XYZ file of N, CA and C in Angstrom:
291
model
N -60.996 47.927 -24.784
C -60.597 47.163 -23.624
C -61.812 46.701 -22.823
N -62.557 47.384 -23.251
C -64.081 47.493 -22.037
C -64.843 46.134 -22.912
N -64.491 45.717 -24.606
C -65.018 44.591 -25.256
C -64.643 43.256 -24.678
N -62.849 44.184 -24.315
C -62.127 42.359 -24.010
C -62.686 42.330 -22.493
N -62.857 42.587 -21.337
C -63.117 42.595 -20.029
C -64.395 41.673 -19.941
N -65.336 42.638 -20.858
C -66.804 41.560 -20.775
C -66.497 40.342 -21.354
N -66.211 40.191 -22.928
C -66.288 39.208 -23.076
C -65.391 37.841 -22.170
N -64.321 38.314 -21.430
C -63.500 37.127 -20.774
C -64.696 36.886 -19.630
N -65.057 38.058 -19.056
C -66.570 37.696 -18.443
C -68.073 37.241 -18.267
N -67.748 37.097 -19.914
C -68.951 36.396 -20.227
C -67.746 34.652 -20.079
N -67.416 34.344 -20.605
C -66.687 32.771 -20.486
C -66.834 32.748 -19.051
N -66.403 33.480 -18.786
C -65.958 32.683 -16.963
C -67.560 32.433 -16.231
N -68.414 33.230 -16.825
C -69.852 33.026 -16.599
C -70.266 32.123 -16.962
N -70.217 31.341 -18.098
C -70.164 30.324 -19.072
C -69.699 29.009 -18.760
N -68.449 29.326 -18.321
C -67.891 28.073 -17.516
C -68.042 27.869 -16.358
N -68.876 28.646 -15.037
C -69.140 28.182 -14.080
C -70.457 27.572 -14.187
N -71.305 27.850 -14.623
C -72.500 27.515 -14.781
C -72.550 26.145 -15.931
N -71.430 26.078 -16.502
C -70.984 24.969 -17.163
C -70.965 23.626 -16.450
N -69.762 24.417 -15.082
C -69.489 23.604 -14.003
C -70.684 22.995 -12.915
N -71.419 23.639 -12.720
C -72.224 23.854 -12.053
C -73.561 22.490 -12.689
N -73.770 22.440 -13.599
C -74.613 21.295 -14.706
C -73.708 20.228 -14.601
N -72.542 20.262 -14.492
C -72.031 19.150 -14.483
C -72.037 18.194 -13.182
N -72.017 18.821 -12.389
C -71.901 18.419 -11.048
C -73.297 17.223 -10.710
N -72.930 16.557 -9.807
C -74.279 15.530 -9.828
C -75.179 16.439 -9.069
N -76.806 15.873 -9.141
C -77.370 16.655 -8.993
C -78.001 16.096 -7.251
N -77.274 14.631 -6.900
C -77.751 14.380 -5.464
C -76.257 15.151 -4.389
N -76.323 15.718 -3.845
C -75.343 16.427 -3.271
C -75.540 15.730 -1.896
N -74.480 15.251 -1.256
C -74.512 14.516 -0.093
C -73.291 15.441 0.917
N -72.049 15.811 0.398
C -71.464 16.037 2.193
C -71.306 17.604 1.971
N -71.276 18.421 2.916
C -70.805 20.259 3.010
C -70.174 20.388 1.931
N -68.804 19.570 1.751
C -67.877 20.436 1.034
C -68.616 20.449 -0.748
N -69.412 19.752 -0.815
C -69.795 19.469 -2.639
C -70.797 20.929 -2.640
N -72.009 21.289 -1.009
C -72.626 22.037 -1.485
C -72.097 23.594 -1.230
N -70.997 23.300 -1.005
C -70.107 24.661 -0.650
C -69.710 25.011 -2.044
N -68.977 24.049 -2.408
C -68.516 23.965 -3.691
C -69.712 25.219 -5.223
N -70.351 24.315 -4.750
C -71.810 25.004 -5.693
C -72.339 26.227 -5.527
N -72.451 26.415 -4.061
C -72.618 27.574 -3.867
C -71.608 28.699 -4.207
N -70.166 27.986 -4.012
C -69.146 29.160 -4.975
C -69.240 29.173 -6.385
N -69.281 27.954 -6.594
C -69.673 28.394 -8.029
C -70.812 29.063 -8.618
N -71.681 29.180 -7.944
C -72.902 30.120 -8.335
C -72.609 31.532 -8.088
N -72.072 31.899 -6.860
C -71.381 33.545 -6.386
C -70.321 34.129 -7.584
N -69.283 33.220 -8.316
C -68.609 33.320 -9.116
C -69.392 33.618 -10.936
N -70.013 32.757 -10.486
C -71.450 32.710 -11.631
C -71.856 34.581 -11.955
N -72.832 34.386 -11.180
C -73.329 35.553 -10.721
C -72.325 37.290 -10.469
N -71.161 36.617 -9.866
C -70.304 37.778 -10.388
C -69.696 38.576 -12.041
N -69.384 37.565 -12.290
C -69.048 37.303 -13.516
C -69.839 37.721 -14.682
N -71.311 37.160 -14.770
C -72.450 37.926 -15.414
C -72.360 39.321 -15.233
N -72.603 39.771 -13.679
C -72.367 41.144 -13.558
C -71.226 42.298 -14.244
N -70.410 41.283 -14.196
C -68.951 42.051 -14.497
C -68.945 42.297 -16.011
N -69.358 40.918 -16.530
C -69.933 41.274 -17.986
C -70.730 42.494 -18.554
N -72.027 42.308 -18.069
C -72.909 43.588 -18.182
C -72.272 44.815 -17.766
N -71.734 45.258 -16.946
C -71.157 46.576 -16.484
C -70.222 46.924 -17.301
N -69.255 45.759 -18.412
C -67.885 46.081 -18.732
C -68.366 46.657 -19.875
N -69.665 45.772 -20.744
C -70.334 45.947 -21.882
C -71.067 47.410 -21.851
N -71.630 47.448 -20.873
C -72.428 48.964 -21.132
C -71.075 50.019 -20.816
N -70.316 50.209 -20.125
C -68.968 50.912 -20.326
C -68.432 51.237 -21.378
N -68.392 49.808 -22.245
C -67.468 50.311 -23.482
C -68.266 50.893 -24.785
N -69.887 50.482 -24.206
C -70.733 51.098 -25.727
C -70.765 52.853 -25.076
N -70.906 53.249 -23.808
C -70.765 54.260 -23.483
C -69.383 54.785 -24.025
N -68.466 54.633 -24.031
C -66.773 55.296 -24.455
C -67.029 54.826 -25.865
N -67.223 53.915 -26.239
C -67.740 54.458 -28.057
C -68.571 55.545 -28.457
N -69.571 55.114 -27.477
C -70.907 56.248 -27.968
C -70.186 57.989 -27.899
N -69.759 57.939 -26.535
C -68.667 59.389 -26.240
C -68.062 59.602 -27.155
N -66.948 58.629 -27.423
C -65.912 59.117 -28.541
C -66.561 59.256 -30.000
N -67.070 58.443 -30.598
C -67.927 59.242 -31.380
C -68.586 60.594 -31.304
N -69.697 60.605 -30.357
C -70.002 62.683 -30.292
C -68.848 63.417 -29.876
N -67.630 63.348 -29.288
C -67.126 64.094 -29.450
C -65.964 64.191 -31.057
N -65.592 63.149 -31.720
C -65.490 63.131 -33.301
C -66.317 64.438 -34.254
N -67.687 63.423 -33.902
C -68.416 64.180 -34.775
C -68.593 65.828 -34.445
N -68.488 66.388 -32.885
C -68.814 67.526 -32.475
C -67.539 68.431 -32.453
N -66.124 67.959 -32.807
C -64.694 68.872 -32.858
C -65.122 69.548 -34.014
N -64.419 70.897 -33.868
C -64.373 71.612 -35.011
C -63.629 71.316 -35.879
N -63.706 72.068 -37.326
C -62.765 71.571 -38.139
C -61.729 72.687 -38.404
N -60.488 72.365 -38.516
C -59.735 73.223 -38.983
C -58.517 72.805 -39.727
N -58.144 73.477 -40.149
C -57.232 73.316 -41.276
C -55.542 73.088 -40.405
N -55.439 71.781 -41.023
C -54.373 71.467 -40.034
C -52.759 72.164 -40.234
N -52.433 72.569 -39.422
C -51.133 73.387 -39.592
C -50.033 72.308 -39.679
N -49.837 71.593 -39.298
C -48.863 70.446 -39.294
C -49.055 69.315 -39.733
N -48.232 68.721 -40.607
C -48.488 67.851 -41.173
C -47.200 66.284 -41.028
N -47.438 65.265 -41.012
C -46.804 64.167 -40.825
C -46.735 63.350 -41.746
N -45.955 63.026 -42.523
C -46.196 61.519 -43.835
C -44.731 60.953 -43.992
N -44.946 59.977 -44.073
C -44.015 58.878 -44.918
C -43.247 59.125 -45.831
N -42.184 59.689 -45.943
C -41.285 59.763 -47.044
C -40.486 58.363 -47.585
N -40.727 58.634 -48.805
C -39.702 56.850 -49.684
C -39.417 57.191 -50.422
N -37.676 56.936 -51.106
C -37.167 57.532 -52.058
C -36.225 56.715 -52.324
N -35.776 56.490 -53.511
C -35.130 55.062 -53.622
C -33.858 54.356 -52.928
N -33.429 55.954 -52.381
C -32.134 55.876 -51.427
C -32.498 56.133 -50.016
N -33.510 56.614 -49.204
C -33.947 56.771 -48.259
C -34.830 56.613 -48.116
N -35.513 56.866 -46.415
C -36.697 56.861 -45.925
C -37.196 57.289 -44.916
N -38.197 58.202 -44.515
C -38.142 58.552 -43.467
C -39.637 59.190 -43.329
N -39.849 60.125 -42.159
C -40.912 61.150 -42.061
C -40.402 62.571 -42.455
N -42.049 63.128 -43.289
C -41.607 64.441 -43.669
C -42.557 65.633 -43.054
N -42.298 66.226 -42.191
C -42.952 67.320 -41.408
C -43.013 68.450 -42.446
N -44.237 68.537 -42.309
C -44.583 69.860 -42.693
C -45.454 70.781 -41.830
N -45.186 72.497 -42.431
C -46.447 73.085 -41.901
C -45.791 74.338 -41.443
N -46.965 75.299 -41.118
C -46.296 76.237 -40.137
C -45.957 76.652 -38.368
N -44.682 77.273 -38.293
C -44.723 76.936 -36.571
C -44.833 78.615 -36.038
């Protein structure tokens, strides 16, 4: 989730600064350089939001991995599978309780 967050934050970064090039570059009344200036704050947010979402989610990978690799192992008492049989179908529990 922390992949999808940045990356919609990288676009919206993308497209203001998109916006922002597009715009003419002689700016004549308040409201055009207001305009710009939000779009740069939006800019600038957005980048941020990116970077923070990105280092988040390599952190909760990086985590969930060492803790993968660092669980013990044990021999699983319960078991779950797919049963198919030409007249039925279902789940078949196994194990001890």
């Amino acid at each position: 989730l922390a992949a999808v967050g940045s990356a919609s934050a990288a676009a919206v970064y993308a497209d203001r600064y998109r916006r922002l090039d597009a715009l003419d570059r002689g700016l004549r009344t308040p409201a055009e350089i207001a305009e710009v200036d939000r779009l740069g704050r939006e800019g600038r947010l957005a980048r941020t939001t990116a970077i923070t979402m990105g280092v988040g989610g390599a952190l909760f990978l990086v985590a969930g991995a060492a803790v993968l690799v660092s669980a013990p192992r044990r021999p699983a008492r319960v078991s779950v599978a797919p049963s198919l049989t030409p007249i039925s179908w279902g789940l078949h529990l196994r194990g001890r309780f």
